[in-house]
XYZ file of C-alpha atoms in Angstrom:
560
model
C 17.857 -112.854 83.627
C 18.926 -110.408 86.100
C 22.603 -109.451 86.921
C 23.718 -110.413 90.263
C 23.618 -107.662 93.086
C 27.313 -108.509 93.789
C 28.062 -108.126 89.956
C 25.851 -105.315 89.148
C 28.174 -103.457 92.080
C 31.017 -104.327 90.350
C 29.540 -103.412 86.636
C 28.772 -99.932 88.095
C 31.936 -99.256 89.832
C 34.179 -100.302 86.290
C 31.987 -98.089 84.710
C 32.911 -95.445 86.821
C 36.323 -96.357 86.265
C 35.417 -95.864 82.794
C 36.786 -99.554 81.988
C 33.630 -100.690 80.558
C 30.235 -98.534 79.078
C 27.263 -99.348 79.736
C 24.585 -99.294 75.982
C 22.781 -96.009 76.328
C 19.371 -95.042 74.916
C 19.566 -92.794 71.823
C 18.685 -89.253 72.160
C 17.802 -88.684 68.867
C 13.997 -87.385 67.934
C 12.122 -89.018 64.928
C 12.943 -86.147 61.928
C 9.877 -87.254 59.168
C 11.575 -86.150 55.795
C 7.945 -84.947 53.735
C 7.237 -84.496 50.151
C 3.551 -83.274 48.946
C 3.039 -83.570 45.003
C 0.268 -80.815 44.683
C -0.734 -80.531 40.983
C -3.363 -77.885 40.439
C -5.804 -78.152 37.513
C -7.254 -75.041 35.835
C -10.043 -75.797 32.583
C -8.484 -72.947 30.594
C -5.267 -70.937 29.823
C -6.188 -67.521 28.316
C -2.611 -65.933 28.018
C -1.973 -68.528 25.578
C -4.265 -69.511 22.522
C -1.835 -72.612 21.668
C -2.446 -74.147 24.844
C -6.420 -75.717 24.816
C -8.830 -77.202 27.319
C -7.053 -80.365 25.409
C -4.077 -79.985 25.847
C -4.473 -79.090 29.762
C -6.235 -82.103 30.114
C -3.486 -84.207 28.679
C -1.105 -82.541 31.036
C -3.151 -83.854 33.583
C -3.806 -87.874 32.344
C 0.201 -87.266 31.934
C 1.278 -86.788 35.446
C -1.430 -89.354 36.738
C -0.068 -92.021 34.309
C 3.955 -90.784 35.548
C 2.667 -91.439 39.267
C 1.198 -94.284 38.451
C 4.442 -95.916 36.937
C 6.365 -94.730 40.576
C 3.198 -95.810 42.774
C 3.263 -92.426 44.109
C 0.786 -90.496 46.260
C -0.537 -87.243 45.386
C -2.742 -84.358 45.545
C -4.814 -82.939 42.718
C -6.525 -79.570 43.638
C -9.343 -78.287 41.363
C -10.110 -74.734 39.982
C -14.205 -74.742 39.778
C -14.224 -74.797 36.698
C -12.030 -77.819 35.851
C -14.060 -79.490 38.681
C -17.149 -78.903 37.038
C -16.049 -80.452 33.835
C -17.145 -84.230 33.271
C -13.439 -85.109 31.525
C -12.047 -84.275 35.035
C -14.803 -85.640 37.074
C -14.415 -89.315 35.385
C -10.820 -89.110 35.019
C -10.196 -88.325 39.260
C -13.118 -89.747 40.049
C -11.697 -93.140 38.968
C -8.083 -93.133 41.075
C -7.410 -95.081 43.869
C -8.350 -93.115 47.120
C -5.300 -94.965 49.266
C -2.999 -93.202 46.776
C -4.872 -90.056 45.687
C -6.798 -87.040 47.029
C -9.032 -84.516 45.692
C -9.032 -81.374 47.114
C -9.628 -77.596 46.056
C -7.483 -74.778 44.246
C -8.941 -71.582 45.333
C -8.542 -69.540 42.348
C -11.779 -67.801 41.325
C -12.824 -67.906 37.801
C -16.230 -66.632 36.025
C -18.552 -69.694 36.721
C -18.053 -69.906 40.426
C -18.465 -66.030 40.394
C -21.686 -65.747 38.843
C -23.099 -69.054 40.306
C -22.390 -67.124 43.341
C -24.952 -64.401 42.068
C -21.821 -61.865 41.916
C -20.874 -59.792 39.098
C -18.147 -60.907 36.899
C -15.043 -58.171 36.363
C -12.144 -60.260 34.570
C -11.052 -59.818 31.563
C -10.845 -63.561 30.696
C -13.217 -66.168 32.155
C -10.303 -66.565 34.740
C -8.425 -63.925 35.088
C -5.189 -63.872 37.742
C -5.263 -60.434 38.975
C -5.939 -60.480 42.376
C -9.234 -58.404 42.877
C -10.771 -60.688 40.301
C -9.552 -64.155 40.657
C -8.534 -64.570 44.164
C -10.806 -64.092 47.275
C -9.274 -60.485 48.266
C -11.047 -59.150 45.328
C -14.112 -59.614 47.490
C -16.354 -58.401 50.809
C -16.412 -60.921 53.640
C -19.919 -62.295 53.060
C -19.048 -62.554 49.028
C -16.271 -65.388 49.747
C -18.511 -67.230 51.794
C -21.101 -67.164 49.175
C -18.156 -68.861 46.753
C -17.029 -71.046 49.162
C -20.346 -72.614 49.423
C -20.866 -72.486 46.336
C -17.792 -74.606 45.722
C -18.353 -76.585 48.802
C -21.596 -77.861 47.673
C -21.018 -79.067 43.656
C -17.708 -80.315 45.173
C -19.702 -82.569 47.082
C -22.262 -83.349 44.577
C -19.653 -84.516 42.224
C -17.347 -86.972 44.550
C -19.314 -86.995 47.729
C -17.828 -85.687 49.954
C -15.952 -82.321 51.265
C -12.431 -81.714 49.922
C -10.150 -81.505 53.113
C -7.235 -79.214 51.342
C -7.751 -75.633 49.780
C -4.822 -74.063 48.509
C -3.844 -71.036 46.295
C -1.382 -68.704 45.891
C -2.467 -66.792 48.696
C -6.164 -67.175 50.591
C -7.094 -64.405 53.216
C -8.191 -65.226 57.048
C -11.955 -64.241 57.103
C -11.898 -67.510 53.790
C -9.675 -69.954 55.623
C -11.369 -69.312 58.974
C -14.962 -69.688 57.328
C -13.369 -73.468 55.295
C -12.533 -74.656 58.450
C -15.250 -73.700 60.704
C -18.223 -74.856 58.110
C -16.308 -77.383 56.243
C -13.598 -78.711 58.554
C -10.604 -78.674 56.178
C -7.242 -80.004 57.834
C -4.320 -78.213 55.342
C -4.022 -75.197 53.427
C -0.914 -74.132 51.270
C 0.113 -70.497 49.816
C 3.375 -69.489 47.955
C 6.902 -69.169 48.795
C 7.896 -66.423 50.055
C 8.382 -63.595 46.808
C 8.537 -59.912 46.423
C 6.366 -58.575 43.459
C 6.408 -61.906 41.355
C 3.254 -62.004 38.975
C 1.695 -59.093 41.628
C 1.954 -60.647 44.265
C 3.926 -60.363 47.250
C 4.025 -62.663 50.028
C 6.955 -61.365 52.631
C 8.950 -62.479 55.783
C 6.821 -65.047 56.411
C 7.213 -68.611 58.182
C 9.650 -69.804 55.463
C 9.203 -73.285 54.887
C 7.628 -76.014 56.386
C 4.004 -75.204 57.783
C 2.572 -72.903 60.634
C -0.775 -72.116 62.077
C -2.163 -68.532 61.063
C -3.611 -65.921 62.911
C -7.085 -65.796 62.707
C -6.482 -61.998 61.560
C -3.987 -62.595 58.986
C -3.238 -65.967 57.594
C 0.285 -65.157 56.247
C 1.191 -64.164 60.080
C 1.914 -67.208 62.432
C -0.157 -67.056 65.716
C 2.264 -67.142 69.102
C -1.337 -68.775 70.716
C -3.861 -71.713 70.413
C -6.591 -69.015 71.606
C -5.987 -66.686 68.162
C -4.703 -69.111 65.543
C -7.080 -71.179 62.785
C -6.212 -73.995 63.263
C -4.921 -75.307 59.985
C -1.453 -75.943 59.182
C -0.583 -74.094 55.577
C 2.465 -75.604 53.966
C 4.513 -73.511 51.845
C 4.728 -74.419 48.360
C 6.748 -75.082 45.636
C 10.094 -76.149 47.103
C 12.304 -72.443 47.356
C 15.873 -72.459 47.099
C 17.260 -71.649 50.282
C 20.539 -69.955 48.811
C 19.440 -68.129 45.924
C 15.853 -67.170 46.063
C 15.633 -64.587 48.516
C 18.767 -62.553 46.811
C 17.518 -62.867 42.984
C 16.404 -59.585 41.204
C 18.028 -57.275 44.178
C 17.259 -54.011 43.053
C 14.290 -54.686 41.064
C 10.690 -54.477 41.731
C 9.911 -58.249 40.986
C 12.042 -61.344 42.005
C 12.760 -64.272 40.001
C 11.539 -67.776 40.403
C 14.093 -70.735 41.525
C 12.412 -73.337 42.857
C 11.357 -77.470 42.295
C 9.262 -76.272 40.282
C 9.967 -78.904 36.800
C 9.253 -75.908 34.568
C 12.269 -74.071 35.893
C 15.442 -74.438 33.863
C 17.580 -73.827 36.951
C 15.831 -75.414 39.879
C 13.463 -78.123 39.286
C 13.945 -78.675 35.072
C 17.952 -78.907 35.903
C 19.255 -82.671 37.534
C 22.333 -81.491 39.335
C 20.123 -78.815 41.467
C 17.260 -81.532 42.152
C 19.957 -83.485 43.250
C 21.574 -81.320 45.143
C 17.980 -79.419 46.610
C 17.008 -83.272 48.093
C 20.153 -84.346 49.519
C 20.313 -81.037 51.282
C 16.532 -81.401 52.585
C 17.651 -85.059 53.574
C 20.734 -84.398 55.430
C 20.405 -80.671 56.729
C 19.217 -79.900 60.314
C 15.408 -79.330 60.154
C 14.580 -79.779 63.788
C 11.351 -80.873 63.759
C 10.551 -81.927 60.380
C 11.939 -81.751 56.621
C 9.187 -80.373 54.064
C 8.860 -79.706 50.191
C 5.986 -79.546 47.658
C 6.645 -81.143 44.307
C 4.373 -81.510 41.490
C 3.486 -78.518 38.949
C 0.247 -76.635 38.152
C -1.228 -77.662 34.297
C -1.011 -74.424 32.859
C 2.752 -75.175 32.191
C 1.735 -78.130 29.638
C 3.409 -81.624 29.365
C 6.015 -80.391 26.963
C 7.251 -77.872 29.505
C 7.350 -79.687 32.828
C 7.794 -83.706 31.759
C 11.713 -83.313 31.484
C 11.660 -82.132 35.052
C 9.038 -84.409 36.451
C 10.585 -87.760 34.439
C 13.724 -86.894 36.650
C 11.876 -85.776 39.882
C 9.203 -88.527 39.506
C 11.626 -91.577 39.763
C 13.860 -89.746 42.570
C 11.239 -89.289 44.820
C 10.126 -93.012 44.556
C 13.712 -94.315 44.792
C 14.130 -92.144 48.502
C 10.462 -92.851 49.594
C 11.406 -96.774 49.004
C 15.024 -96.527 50.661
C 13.373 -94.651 53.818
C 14.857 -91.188 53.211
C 11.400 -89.838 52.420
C 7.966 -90.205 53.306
C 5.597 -89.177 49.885
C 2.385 -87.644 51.340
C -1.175 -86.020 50.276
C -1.563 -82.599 51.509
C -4.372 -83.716 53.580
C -2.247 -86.045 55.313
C 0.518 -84.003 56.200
C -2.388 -81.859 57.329
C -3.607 -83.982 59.851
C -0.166 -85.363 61.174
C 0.792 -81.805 61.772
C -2.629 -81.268 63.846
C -1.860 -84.529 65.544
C 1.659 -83.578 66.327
C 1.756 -79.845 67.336
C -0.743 -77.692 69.191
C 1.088 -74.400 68.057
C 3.430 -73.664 65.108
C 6.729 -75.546 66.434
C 10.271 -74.419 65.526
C 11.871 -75.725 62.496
C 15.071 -75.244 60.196
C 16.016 -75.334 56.626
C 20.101 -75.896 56.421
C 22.367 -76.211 53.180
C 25.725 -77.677 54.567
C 26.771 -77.866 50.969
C 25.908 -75.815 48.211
C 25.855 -76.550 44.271
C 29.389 -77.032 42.424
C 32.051 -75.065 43.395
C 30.247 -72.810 45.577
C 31.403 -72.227 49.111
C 27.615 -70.723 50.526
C 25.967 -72.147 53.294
C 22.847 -71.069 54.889
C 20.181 -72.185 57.549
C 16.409 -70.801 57.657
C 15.217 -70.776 61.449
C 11.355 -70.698 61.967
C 9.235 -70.782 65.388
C 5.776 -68.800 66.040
C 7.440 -65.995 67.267
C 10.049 -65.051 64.213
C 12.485 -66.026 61.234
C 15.763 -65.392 60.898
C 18.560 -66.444 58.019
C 22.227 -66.619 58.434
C 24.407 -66.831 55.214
C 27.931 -67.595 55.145
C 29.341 -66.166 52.310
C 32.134 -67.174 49.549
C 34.918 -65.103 51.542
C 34.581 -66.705 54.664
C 32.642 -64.153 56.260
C 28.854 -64.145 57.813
C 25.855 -61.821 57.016
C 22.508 -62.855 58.957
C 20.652 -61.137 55.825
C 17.093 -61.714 57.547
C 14.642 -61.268 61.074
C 11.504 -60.885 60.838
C 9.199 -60.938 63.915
C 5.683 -62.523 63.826
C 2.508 -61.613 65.939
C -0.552 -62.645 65.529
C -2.615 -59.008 66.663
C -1.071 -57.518 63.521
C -4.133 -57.733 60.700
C -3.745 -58.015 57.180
C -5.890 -55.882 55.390
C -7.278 -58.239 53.196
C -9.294 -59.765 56.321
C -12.221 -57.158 56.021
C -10.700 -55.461 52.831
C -11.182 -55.555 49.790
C -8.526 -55.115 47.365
C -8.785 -52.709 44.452
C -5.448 -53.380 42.775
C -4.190 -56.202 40.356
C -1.615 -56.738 42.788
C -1.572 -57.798 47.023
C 0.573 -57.884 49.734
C 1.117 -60.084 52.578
C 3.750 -58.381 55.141
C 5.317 -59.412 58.706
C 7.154 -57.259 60.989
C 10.883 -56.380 59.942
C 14.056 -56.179 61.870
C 16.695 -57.007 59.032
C 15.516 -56.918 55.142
C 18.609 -57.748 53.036
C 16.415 -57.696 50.111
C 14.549 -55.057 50.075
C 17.184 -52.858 52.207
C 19.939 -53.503 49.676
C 20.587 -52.937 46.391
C 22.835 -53.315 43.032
C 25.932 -52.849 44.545
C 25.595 -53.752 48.182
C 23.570 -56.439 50.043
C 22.166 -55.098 53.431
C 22.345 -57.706 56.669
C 23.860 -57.854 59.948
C 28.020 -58.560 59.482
C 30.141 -59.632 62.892
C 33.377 -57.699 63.090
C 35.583 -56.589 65.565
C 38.978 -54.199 67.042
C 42.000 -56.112 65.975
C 45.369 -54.270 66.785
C 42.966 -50.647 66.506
C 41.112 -51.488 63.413
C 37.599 -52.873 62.776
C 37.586 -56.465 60.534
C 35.195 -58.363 59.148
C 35.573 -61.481 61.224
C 35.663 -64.654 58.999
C 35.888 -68.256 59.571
C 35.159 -72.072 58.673
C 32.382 -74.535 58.562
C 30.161 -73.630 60.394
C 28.365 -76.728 62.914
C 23.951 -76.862 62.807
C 22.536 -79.205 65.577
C 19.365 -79.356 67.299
C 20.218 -81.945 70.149
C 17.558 -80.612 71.955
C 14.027 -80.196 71.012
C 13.008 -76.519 69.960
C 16.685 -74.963 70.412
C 19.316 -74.839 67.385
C 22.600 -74.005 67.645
C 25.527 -72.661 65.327
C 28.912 -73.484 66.192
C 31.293 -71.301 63.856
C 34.924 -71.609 64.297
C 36.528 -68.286 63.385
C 39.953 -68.269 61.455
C 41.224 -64.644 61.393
C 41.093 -64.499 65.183
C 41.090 -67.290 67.807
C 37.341 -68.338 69.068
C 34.361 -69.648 67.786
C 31.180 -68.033 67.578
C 27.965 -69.338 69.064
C 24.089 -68.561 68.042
C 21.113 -70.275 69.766
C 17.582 -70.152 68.774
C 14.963 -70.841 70.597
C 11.687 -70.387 69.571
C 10.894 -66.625 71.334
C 14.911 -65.523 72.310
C 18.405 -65.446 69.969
C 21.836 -65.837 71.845
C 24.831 -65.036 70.740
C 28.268 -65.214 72.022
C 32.076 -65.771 71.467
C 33.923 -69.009 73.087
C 37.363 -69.460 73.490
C 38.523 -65.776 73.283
C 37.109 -63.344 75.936
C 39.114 -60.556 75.292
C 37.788 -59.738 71.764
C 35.401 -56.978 71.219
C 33.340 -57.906 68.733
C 29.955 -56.422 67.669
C 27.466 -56.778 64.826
C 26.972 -53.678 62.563
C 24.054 -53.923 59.841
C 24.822 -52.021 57.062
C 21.546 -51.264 54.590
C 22.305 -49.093 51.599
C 18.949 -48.216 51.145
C 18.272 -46.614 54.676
C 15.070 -44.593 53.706
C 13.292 -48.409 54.131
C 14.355 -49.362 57.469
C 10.884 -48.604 59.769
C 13.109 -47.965 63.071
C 11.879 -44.963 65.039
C 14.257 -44.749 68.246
C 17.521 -47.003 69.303
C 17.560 -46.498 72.521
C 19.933 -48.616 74.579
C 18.501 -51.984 75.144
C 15.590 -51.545 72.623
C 14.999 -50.767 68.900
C 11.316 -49.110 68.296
C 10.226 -49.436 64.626
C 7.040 -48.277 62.876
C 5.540 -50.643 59.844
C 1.987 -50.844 57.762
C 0.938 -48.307 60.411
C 1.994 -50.305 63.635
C 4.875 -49.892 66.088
C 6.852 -52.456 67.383
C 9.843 -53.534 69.331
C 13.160 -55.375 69.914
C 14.386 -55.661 72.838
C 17.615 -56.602 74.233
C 18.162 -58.787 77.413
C 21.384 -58.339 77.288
C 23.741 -56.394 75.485
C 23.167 -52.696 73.343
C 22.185 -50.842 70.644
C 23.766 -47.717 69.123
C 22.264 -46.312 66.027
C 24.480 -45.565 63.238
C 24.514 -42.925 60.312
C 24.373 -43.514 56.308
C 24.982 -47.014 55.379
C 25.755 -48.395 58.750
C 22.378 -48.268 60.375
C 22.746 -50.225 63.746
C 25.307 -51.723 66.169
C 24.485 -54.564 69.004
C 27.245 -55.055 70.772
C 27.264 -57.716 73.855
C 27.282 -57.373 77.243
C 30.009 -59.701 78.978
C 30.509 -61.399 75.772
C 26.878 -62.301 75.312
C 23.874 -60.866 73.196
C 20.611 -62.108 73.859
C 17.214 -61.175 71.899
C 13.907 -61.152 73.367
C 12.045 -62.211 70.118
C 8.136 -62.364 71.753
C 7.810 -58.809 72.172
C 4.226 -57.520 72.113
C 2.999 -55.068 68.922
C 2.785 -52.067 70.303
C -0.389 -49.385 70.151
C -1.995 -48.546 66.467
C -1.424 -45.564 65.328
């Protein structure tokens, strides 16, 4: 029944009056919380005689019998030649498809190779380096030969295409030629690492999922026109704190992740807990994301501790709606459903482990990442940009690689891992002229939000001066400015001990020119400055009326 004209004049003017409130429609966007288990199977282990085609396929009936008991879903992705082995055939073959898919890990070992009619080179019959087991070890027209290859006993064992290939890392000319033939809908590569194993995969979309160039799939594409599209999802659930900080100073980082074989990270309870209330409760934006699950390799004995613990969690948050347990292929096809281009997306730890007083948030869109840290002492260092287009190629497109080792690459702005080192950590630090003398500014918790779709925003109250500092991201600009205290001249210096790696070329005003892998680039300034620096302290923005604003989106410049 209607309200009365008389009394819906009345209603309105109280509310006015602010004597009554009227219900109001909640703002708030749908904010999926996703977990893939991925488990990759591979026949054989040859760095390890103890561990037999046996005892991998235990590890396997193992983790199907653990999901089982939870009535979770789940990926398994096959190496070719654990797909092409009848134990692995009948046992997958036989799971429910509501609960289970079957999809492909693109690792290359000797069978696929030489059913390919290409020559074998590994050491092993698979062998990890990455001109013999991986597709960047081969010409163009080779991977499509082992793709189709694959494609086609794939099919002639369970019927039908896989729609997921994953690996560690899978070049553009491969992806391009699974989806255009084959019409997978996901993909997956590694975290983001620096010289782990060989290979390096770095400044990258950092969680979450994004669709890649069609010239380099580690690069997001900015455009429908040059991007594959198929989302790749990065794996293996990275700590947001730690990660990008361990082995500083070294030529090979360490691993802390959900992975179950870890000891701290996915092995240890109090980080587990810790890593999924975090991906619960912290600002994401769009959506939450994390891979579980572990490749066989590892054995039962060394990841059923870790997955006995994660196993049960999962299912206890999928059934009390604070996570939705996924295949790959389905979080796939939501994501082509959902977004047209890479959206913009967030990682945030509000609360770190123990005692600890760090706090970080990841920001992601199509056009470039960016990490703030706040550390123990109160203070903030935004220890990572890097800027994204989709005309820069990786050279594993037409390439070939003749190295054990690869390396995927984006454009940087601020490194604080590789531009730091023992004794110093490199990043962008806010200070300011207090009473003549340049402070660190410092301050206390710091607000995330994203009230409104694609933007986030940092609200930092600051303690050793009056204020509060505000960042906004959107997905192709990054604001910054001070509220509350308009007299204070504050600036950002970044200070990078190991200068001889920062690619800038000319600081010139409103832009910074930089030169990396053989392309220029640009950042430019829409408002406020930069003044290069010398030694240690390598750049200065400082605002213009009290504001710095970042044109993200600017175009690569001319090859050299």
């Amino acid at each position: 029944m209607g309200v009365p004209v008389k009394w819906g004049v009345l209603l309105l003017a109280w509310c006015y009056l602010g004597l009554v409130s009227l219900p109001t429609q909640s703002t708030e966007r749908p904010k999926p919380k996703m977990v893939n288990i991925v488990n990759f199977i591979r026949l054989l282990e040859p760095r390890d005689a103890r561990i037999t085609e046996q005892v991998l396929y235990e590890t396997v009936k193992s983790q199907v019998a653990l999901m089982d008991q939870h009535g979770l879903k789940g990926t398994f992705l096959l190496q070719y030649d654990a797909l092409m082995d009848s134990r692995y055939q009948k046992l997958l073959g036989g799971l429910p498809a509501e609960r289970y898919e079957i999809g492909a890990w693109w690792e290359l070992p000797q069978p696929l190779v030489e059913k390919a009619g290409l020559e074998w080179r590994g050491r092993y019959p698979w062998d990890w380096h990455a001109d013999v087991g991986f597709s960047t070890g081969y010409t163009p027209k080779e991977r499509e030969k082992l793709v189709d290859v694959y494609m086609a006993d794939f099919k002639t064992v369970f019927g039908y295409y896989p729609k997921s290939v994953a690996s560690w890392f899978i070049d553009a000319h491969t992806l391009n030629y699974f989806y255009e033939k084959y019409g997978i809908v996901a993909s997956a590569n590694c975290k983001d690492q620096y010289g782990t194993d060989g290979y390096t995969l770095w400044g990258g979309y950092w969680n979450q999922a994004y669709y890649p160039s069609k010239i380099n799939s580690y690069m997001p594409a900015q455009t429908v026109a040059n991007q594959t599209p198929v989302p790749i999802f990065r794996m293996l659930g990275s700590d947001p704190v730690r990660q990008y900080d361990t082995g500083v100073g070294h030529n090979w980082q360490g691993v802390i992740t959900l992975e179950p074989v870890n000891s701290f990270g996915g092995g240890d309870d109090a980080w587990v807990d810790w890593f999924f209330r975090e991906l619960i409760e912290g600002e994401s934006m769009e959506f939450a994301y994390t891979q579980a699950g572990q490749e066989n390799s590892f054995t039962w004995a060394g990841m059923a501790k870790g997955l006995e613990y994660q196993f049960p969690l999962i299912a206890k948050l999928r059934d009390e709606g604070k996570l939705e347990v996924q295949t790959l292929a389905e979080s796939g096809q939501w994501f082509k459903d959902t977004y047209e281009v890479t959206p913009a997306t967030s990682m945030t730890v509000n609360d770190d482990l123990g005692e600890s007083k760090l706090k970080t948030v990841w920001f992601n869109s199509r056009f470039y990442r960016t990490n703030l840290l706040w550390e123990e002492d109160g203070t903030l260092r935004i220890r990572d940009i890097h800027l994204f287009n989709e005309h820069f190629p990786s050279v594993y497109t037409t390439g070939v690689t003749k190295t054990n080792e690869c390396h995927f690459y984006t454009l940087p702005v601020i490194d604080g891992y590789l531009w730091s080192d023992d004794e110093w950590l490199a990043g962008m630090r806010l200070k300011a002229i207090v009473d003549g003398k340049e402070v660190l500014l410092e301050g206390g918790v710091p607000k995330i939000t994203s009230r409104k779709r694609g933007r986030l925003d940092v609200s930092w109250p600051l303690t050793n001066v009056s204020g509060r500092l505000e960042i906004n991201f959107v997905e192709d600009q990054l604001t910054v400015s001070v509220k509350g205290n308009s007299q204070l001249d504050w600036y950002f210096d970044m200070e990078v001990p190991q200068y001889s790696k920062v690619p800038f070329t000319e600081v010139h005003g409103n832009v910074v020119r930089a030169l990396f892998e053989n392309h220029r680039y640009e950042l430019r300034a829409l408002r406020g400055t930069f003044t290069a620096g010398e030694g240690k302290d390598a750049l200065r923005i400082s605002p213009h009326h009290n504001r710095i604003q970042l044109d993200m989106a600017t175009p690569l410049k001319t090859d050299l």
